[in-house]
Amino acid sequence: MDEETNLLKPENYMRLQFASRSENESFARVSVAAFITQLDPTMEELTEIKTAVSEAVTNAIIHGYEGRSGEVRLECRIWNRTVEIAVEDDGVGIEDVEQARQPLYTSRPDLERSGMGITIMENFVDEFMIDSIPGQGTRVRLRKVIAANRDLEQ
């Protein structure tokens, strides 16, 4: 079976849909963490995934909807020890994705945001993809392989 087929038929998956409220960020982060425990990730792997999810959801809430109410959709899929997470909103979208990917760039300096969310996501996962259409929304995809058969740490 090729990788493309595996992407279409995950071994396991979950979907969440929630209001774009900041208090739901922890719900999303903890839900993904609980779901991926079936792969027995290291504490480092788990922390990296939780942090990346936190950043993606926070960006959808703060930047996607800019204070308006909306909905965030999250999907987590597992296949061959790979975790793929998609976070999607129907918000304002990103005018210039390349500019948004620059460290320290923020579209909301009024909120004293650090501008490091995308950089953090890129550094904590194996693959980071972002698709955005101005006026229609943004979809962030995070992919990370969870190591198997680790030696016991000494």
JSON list of C-alpha atoms in Angstrom, two decimals:
[
{"chain": "A", "resi": 1, "resn": "MET", "atom": "CA", "xyz": [0.00, 0.00, 0.00]},
{"chain": "A", "resi": 2, "resn": "ASP", "atom": "CA", "xyz": [1.51, 3.36, -0.96]},
{"chain": "A", "resi": 3, "resn": "GLU", "atom": "CA", "xyz": [1.63, 6.40, 1.33]},
{"chain": "A", "resi": 4, "resn": "GLU", "atom": "CA", "xyz": [-1.12, 8.19, -0.59]},
{"chain": "A", "resi": 5, "resn": "THR", "atom": "CA", "xyz": [-3.52, 5.30, 0.07]},
{"chain": "A", "resi": 6, "resn": "ASN", "atom": "CA", "xyz": [-2.57, 5.28, 3.75]},
{"chain": "A", "resi": 7, "resn": "LEU", "atom": "CA", "xyz": [-3.40, 8.99, 3.96]},
{"chain": "A", "resi": 8, "resn": "LEU", "atom": "CA", "xyz": [-6.89, 8.28, 2.67]},
{"chain": "A", "resi": 9, "resn": "LYS", "atom": "CA", "xyz": [-7.48, 5.36, 5.04]},
{"chain": "A", "resi": 10, "resn": "PRO", "atom": "CA", "xyz": [-6.02, 6.14, 8.46]},
{"chain": "A", "resi": 11, "resn": "GLU", "atom": "CA", "xyz": [-5.71, 3.39, 11.05]},
{"chain": "A", "resi": 12, "resn": "ASN", "atom": "CA", "xyz": [-7.56, 5.62, 13.49]},
{"chain": "A", "resi": 13, "resn": "TYR", "atom": "CA", "xyz": [-8.90, 9.16, 13.55]},
{"chain": "A", "resi": 14, "resn": "MET", "atom": "CA", "xyz": [-10.91, 11.68, 15.55]},
{"chain": "A", "resi": 15, "resn": "ARG", "atom": "CA", "xyz": [-12.66, 14.93, 14.73]},
{"chain": "A", "resi": 16, "resn": "LEU", "atom": "CA", "xyz": [-13.56, 17.85, 16.96]},
{"chain": "A", "resi": 17, "resn": "GLN", "atom": "CA", "xyz": [-15.57, 20.98, 16.28]},
{"chain": "A", "resi": 18, "resn": "PHE", "atom": "CA", "xyz": [-15.70, 23.80, 18.81]},
{"chain": "A", "resi": 19, "resn": "ALA", "atom": "CA", "xyz": [-16.43, 27.49, 19.26]},
{"chain": "A", "resi": 20, "resn": "SER", "atom": "CA", "xyz": [-13.55, 29.88, 18.59]},
{"chain": "A", "resi": 21, "resn": "ARG", "atom": "CA", "xyz": [-13.12, 30.73, 22.26]},
{"chain": "A", "resi": 22, "resn": "SER", "atom": "CA", "xyz": [-9.70, 30.90, 23.88]},
{"chain": "A", "resi": 23, "resn": "GLU", "atom": "CA", "xyz": [-10.74, 28.53, 26.68]},
{"chain": "A", "resi": 24, "resn": "ASN", "atom": "CA", "xyz": [-11.22, 25.77, 24.08]},
{"chain": "A", "resi": 25, "resn": "GLU", "atom": "CA", "xyz": [-7.50, 25.75, 23.21]},
{"chain": "A", "resi": 26, "resn": "SER", "atom": "CA", "xyz": [-6.74, 23.54, 26.22]},
{"chain": "A", "resi": 27, "resn": "PHE", "atom": "CA", "xyz": [-9.63, 21.22, 25.28]},
{"chain": "A", "resi": 28, "resn": "ALA", "atom": "CA", "xyz": [-8.13, 20.72, 21.81]},
{"chain": "A", "resi": 29, "resn": "ARG", "atom": "CA", "xyz": [-4.59, 20.21, 23.14]},
{"chain": "A", "resi": 30, "resn": "VAL", "atom": "CA", "xyz": [-5.60, 17.68, 25.79]},
{"chain": "A", "resi": 31, "resn": "SER", "atom": "CA", "xyz": [-7.92, 15.81, 23.38]},
{"chain": "A", "resi": 32, "resn": "VAL", "atom": "CA", "xyz": [-5.12, 15.31, 20.85]},
{"chain": "A", "resi": 33, "resn": "ALA", "atom": "CA", "xyz": [-2.71, 14.27, 23.61]},
{"chain": "A", "resi": 34, "resn": "ALA", "atom": "CA", "xyz": [-5.17, 11.68, 24.92]},
{"chain": "A", "resi": 35, "resn": "PHE", "atom": "CA", "xyz": [-5.84, 10.35, 21.42]},
{"chain": "A", "resi": 36, "resn": "ILE", "atom": "CA", "xyz": [-2.18, 9.85, 20.48]},
{"chain": "A", "resi": 37, "resn": "THR", "atom": "CA", "xyz": [-1.25, 8.07, 23.73]},
{"chain": "A", "resi": 38, "resn": "GLN", "atom": "CA", "xyz": [-2.13, 4.85, 21.88]},
{"chain": "A", "resi": 39, "resn": "LEU", "atom": "CA", "xyz": [1.23, 5.27, 20.09]},
{"chain": "A", "resi": 40, "resn": "ASP", "atom": "CA", "xyz": [3.12, 5.48, 23.41]},
{"chain": "A", "resi": 41, "resn": "PRO", "atom": "CA", "xyz": [4.96, 8.70, 22.54]},
{"chain": "A", "resi": 42, "resn": "THR", "atom": "CA", "xyz": [7.86, 9.96, 24.62]},
{"chain": "A", "resi": 43, "resn": "MET", "atom": "CA", "xyz": [7.17, 12.90, 26.89]},
{"chain": "A", "resi": 44, "resn": "GLU", "atom": "CA", "xyz": [9.14, 15.08, 24.46]},
{"chain": "A", "resi": 45, "resn": "GLU", "atom": "CA", "xyz": [7.05, 13.94, 21.46]},
{"chain": "A", "resi": 46, "resn": "LEU", "atom": "CA", "xyz": [3.84, 14.48, 23.41]},
{"chain": "A", "resi": 47, "resn": "THR", "atom": "CA", "xyz": [4.90, 17.95, 24.56]},
{"chain": "A", "resi": 48, "resn": "GLU", "atom": "CA", "xyz": [5.92, 18.98, 21.03]},
{"chain": "A", "resi": 49, "resn": "ILE", "atom": "CA", "xyz": [2.59, 17.87, 19.56]},
{"chain": "A", "resi": 50, "resn": "LYS", "atom": "CA", "xyz": [0.58, 19.53, 22.34]},
{"chain": "A", "resi": 51, "resn": "THR", "atom": "CA", "xyz": [2.50, 22.77, 21.84]},
{"chain": "A", "resi": 52, "resn": "ALA", "atom": "CA", "xyz": [2.03, 22.72, 18.06]},
{"chain": "A", "resi": 53, "resn": "VAL", "atom": "CA", "xyz": [-1.71, 22.06, 18.46]},
{"chain": "A", "resi": 54, "resn": "SER", "atom": "CA", "xyz": [-1.96, 24.86, 21.00]},
{"chain": "A", "resi": 55, "resn": "GLU", "atom": "CA", "xyz": [-0.31, 27.30, 18.58]},
{"chain": "A", "resi": 56, "resn": "ALA", "atom": "CA", "xyz": [-2.47, 26.23, 15.62]},
{"chain": "A", "resi": 57, "resn": "VAL", "atom": "CA", "xyz": [-5.72, 26.52, 17.58]},
{"chain": "A", "resi": 58, "resn": "THR", "atom": "CA", "xyz": [-4.70, 29.83, 19.17]},
{"chain": "A", "resi": 59, "resn": "ASN", "atom": "CA", "xyz": [-3.86, 31.25, 15.74]},
{"chain": "A", "resi": 60, "resn": "ALA", "atom": "CA", "xyz": [-7.26, 30.14, 14.39]},
{"chain": "A", "resi": 61, "resn": "ILE", "atom": "CA", "xyz": [-9.06, 31.81, 17.30]},
{"chain": "A", "resi": 62, "resn": "ILE", "atom": "CA", "xyz": [-7.06, 35.03, 17.59]},
{"chain": "A", "resi": 63, "resn": "HIS", "atom": "CA", "xyz": [-5.99, 35.70, 14.01]},
{"chain": "A", "resi": 64, "resn": "GLY", "atom": "CA", "xyz": [-8.64, 33.78, 12.08]},
{"chain": "A", "resi": 65, "resn": "TYR", "atom": "CA", "xyz": [-11.68, 35.32, 13.66]},
{"chain": "A", "resi": 66, "resn": "GLU", "atom": "CA", "xyz": [-10.21, 38.56, 15.06]},
{"chain": "A", "resi": 67, "resn": "GLY", "atom": "CA", "xyz": [-12.62, 38.73, 17.98]},
{"chain": "A", "resi": 68, "resn": "ARG", "atom": "CA", "xyz": [-15.68, 37.50, 16.06]},
{"chain": "A", "resi": 69, "resn": "SER", "atom": "CA", "xyz": [-17.32, 34.23, 16.94]},
{"chain": "A", "resi": 70, "resn": "GLY", "atom": "CA", "xyz": [-16.69, 31.29, 14.68]},
{"chain": "A", "resi": 71, "resn": "GLU", "atom": "CA", "xyz": [-15.87, 27.62, 14.66]},
{"chain": "A", "resi": 72, "resn": "VAL", "atom": "CA", "xyz": [-12.60, 25.70, 14.72]},
{"chain": "A", "resi": 73, "resn": "ARG", "atom": "CA", "xyz": [-12.38, 22.19, 13.30]},
{"chain": "A", "resi": 74, "resn": "LEU", "atom": "CA", "xyz": [-9.64, 19.78, 14.30]},
{"chain": "A", "resi": 75, "resn": "GLU", "atom": "CA", "xyz": [-8.93, 16.36, 12.87]},
{"chain": "A", "resi": 76, "resn": "CYS", "atom": "CA", "xyz": [-6.26, 13.95, 14.06]},
{"chain": "A", "resi": 77, "resn": "ARG", "atom": "CA", "xyz": [-5.35, 10.88, 12.01]},
{"chain": "A", "resi": 78, "resn": "ILE", "atom": "CA", "xyz": [-2.92, 8.07, 12.75]},
{"chain": "A", "resi": 79, "resn": "TRP", "atom": "CA", "xyz": [-1.29, 5.69, 10.29]},
{"chain": "A", "resi": 80, "resn": "ASN", "atom": "CA", "xyz": [2.03, 3.83, 10.40]},
{"chain": "A", "resi": 81, "resn": "ARG", "atom": "CA", "xyz": [3.11, 5.64, 13.61]},
{"chain": "A", "resi": 82, "resn": "THR", "atom": "CA", "xyz": [2.52, 8.98, 11.90]},
{"chain": "A", "resi": 83, "resn": "VAL", "atom": "CA", "xyz": [0.21, 11.56, 13.44]},
{"chain": "A", "resi": 84, "resn": "GLU", "atom": "CA", "xyz": [-1.40, 14.12, 11.14]},
{"chain": "A", "resi": 85, "resn": "ILE", "atom": "CA", "xyz": [-3.35, 16.97, 12.67]},
{"chain": "A", "resi": 86, "resn": "ALA", "atom": "CA", "xyz": [-5.40, 19.51, 10.73]},
{"chain": "A", "resi": 87, "resn": "VAL", "atom": "CA", "xyz": [-6.75, 22.69, 12.30]},
{"chain": "A", "resi": 88, "resn": "GLU", "atom": "CA", "xyz": [-9.16, 24.68, 10.16]},
{"chain": "A", "resi": 89, "resn": "ASP", "atom": "CA", "xyz": [-11.16, 27.89, 10.48]},
{"chain": "A", "resi": 90, "resn": "ASP", "atom": "CA", "xyz": [-13.49, 29.91, 8.26]},
{"chain": "A", "resi": 91, "resn": "GLY", "atom": "CA", "xyz": [-11.96, 33.20, 9.33]},
{"chain": "A", "resi": 92, "resn": "VAL", "atom": "CA", "xyz": [-10.28, 36.08, 7.54]},
{"chain": "A", "resi": 93, "resn": "GLY", "atom": "CA", "xyz": [-7.51, 33.99, 5.99]},
{"chain": "A", "resi": 94, "resn": "ILE", "atom": "CA", "xyz": [-3.90, 35.06, 5.54]},
{"chain": "A", "resi": 95, "resn": "GLU", "atom": "CA", "xyz": [-3.03, 37.64, 2.89]},
{"chain": "A", "resi": 96, "resn": "ASP", "atom": "CA", "xyz": [0.66, 36.70, 2.66]},
{"chain": "A", "resi": 97, "resn": "VAL", "atom": "CA", "xyz": [1.51, 33.23, 3.98]},
{"chain": "A", "resi": 98, "resn": "GLU", "atom": "CA", "xyz": [5.25, 33.67, 3.36]},
{"chain": "A", "resi": 99, "resn": "GLN", "atom": "CA", "xyz": [5.29, 36.86, 5.41]},
{"chain": "A", "resi": 100, "resn": "ALA", "atom": "CA", "xyz": [3.29, 35.16, 8.17]},
{"chain": "A", "resi": 101, "resn": "ARG", "atom": "CA", "xyz": [5.92, 32.39, 8.30]},
{"chain": "A", "resi": 102, "resn": "GLN", "atom": "CA", "xyz": [8.67, 34.87, 9.18]},
{"chain": "A", "resi": 103, "resn": "PRO", "atom": "CA", "xyz": [9.79, 34.70, 12.83]},
{"chain": "A", "resi": 104, "resn": "LEU", "atom": "CA", "xyz": [8.44, 37.59, 14.94]},
{"chain": "A", "resi": 105, "resn": "TYR", "atom": "CA", "xyz": [5.81, 38.59, 12.35]},
{"chain": "A", "resi": 106, "resn": "THR", "atom": "CA", "xyz": [2.39, 39.18, 13.88]},
{"chain": "A", "resi": 107, "resn": "SER", "atom": "CA", "xyz": [-0.80, 40.53, 12.37]},
{"chain": "A", "resi": 108, "resn": "ARG", "atom": "CA", "xyz": [-1.96, 41.55, 15.86]},
{"chain": "A", "resi": 109, "resn": "PRO", "atom": "CA", "xyz": [0.71, 43.76, 17.48]},
{"chain": "A", "resi": 110, "resn": "ASP", "atom": "CA", "xyz": [-2.12, 45.33, 19.50]},
{"chain": "A", "resi": 111, "resn": "LEU", "atom": "CA", "xyz": [-2.33, 42.07, 21.46]},
{"chain": "A", "resi": 112, "resn": "GLU", "atom": "CA", "xyz": [1.42, 41.99, 22.08]},
{"chain": "A", "resi": 113, "resn": "ARG", "atom": "CA", "xyz": [1.66, 38.63, 20.33]},
{"chain": "A", "resi": 114, "resn": "SER", "atom": "CA", "xyz": [5.21, 37.32, 19.93]},
{"chain": "A", "resi": 115, "resn": "GLY", "atom": "CA", "xyz": [4.90, 36.32, 16.28]},
{"chain": "A", "resi": 116, "resn": "MET", "atom": "CA", "xyz": [6.49, 32.93, 16.98]},
{"chain": "A", "resi": 117, "resn": "GLY", "atom": "CA", "xyz": [3.47, 30.60, 16.64]},
{"chain": "A", "resi": 118, "resn": "ILE", "atom": "CA", "xyz": [4.20, 29.39, 13.11]},
{"chain": "A", "resi": 119, "resn": "THR", "atom": "CA", "xyz": [7.93, 29.11, 13.83]},
{"chain": "A", "resi": 120, "resn": "ILE", "atom": "CA", "xyz": [7.18, 26.99, 16.91]},
{"chain": "A", "resi": 121, "resn": "MET", "atom": "CA", "xyz": [4.88, 24.71, 14.92]},
{"chain": "A", "resi": 122, "resn": "GLU", "atom": "CA", "xyz": [7.48, 24.31, 12.16]},
{"chain": "A", "resi": 123, "resn": "ASN", "atom": "CA", "xyz": [10.16, 23.36, 14.70]},
{"chain": "A", "resi": 124, "resn": "PHE", "atom": "CA", "xyz": [8.08, 20.88, 16.69]},
{"chain": "A", "resi": 125, "resn": "VAL", "atom": "CA", "xyz": [6.73, 18.73, 13.84]},
{"chain": "A", "resi": 126, "resn": "ASP", "atom": "CA", "xyz": [8.26, 16.84, 10.92]},
{"chain": "A", "resi": 127, "resn": "GLU", "atom": "CA", "xyz": [6.04, 18.51, 8.31]},
{"chain": "A", "resi": 128, "resn": "PHE", "atom": "CA", "xyz": [4.12, 21.77, 8.48]},
{"chain": "A", "resi": 129, "resn": "MET", "atom": "CA", "xyz": [1.72, 22.90, 5.77]},
{"chain": "A", "resi": 130, "resn": "ILE", "atom": "CA", "xyz": [-0.54, 25.91, 5.64]},
{"chain": "A", "resi": 131, "resn": "ASP", "atom": "CA", "xyz": [-3.26, 26.69, 3.10]},
{"chain": "A", "resi": 132, "resn": "SER", "atom": "CA", "xyz": [-5.16, 29.93, 3.32]},
{"chain": "A", "resi": 133, "resn": "ILE", "atom": "CA", "xyz": [-7.59, 31.89, 1.19]},
{"chain": "A", "resi": 134, "resn": "PRO", "atom": "CA", "xyz": [-8.13, 35.52, 2.22]},
{"chain": "A", "resi": 135, "resn": "GLY", "atom": "CA", "xyz": [-11.73, 36.01, 3.30]},
{"chain": "A", "resi": 136, "resn": "GLN", "atom": "CA", "xyz": [-12.41, 32.26, 3.48]},
{"chain": "A", "resi": 137, "resn": "GLY", "atom": "CA", "xyz": [-10.15, 30.76, 6.14]},
{"chain": "A", "resi": 138, "resn": "THR", "atom": "CA", "xyz": [-7.02, 28.81, 6.89]},
{"chain": "A", "resi": 139, "resn": "ARG", "atom": "CA", "xyz": [-6.05, 25.16, 7.22]},
{"chain": "A", "resi": 140, "resn": "VAL", "atom": "CA", "xyz": [-2.88, 24.17, 9.06]},
{"chain": "A", "resi": 141, "resn": "ARG", "atom": "CA", "xyz": [-1.60, 20.60, 8.80]},
{"chain": "A", "resi": 142, "resn": "LEU", "atom": "CA", "xyz": [0.97, 19.18, 11.18]},
{"chain": "A", "resi": 143, "resn": "ARG", "atom": "CA", "xyz": [2.63, 15.81, 10.69]},
{"chain": "A", "resi": 144, "resn": "LYS", "atom": "CA", "xyz": [4.93, 13.99, 13.10]},
{"chain": "A", "resi": 145, "resn": "VAL", "atom": "CA", "xyz": [6.31, 10.45, 13.19]},
{"chain": "A", "resi": 146, "resn": "ILE", "atom": "CA", "xyz": [6.27, 8.85, 16.63]},
{"chain": "A", "resi": 147, "resn": "ALA", "atom": "CA", "xyz": [9.36, 6.69, 17.17]},
{"chain": "A", "resi": 148, "resn": "ALA", "atom": "CA", "xyz": [8.88, 2.98, 17.82]},
{"chain": "A", "resi": 149, "resn": "ASN", "atom": "CA", "xyz": [10.91, 0.41, 19.75]},
{"chain": "A", "resi": 150, "resn": "ARG", "atom": "CA", "xyz": [12.93, 2.92, 21.73]},
{"chain": "A", "resi": 151, "resn": "ASP", "atom": "CA", "xyz": [15.77, 1.71, 23.91]},
{"chain": "A", "resi": 152, "resn": "LEU", "atom": "CA", "xyz": [15.22, 2.29, 27.60]},
{"chain": "A", "resi": 153, "resn": "GLU", "atom": "CA", "xyz": [16.77, 5.55, 28.65]},
{"chain": "A", "resi": 154, "resn": "GLN", "atom": "CA", "xyz": [19.67, 5.18, 31.02]}
]
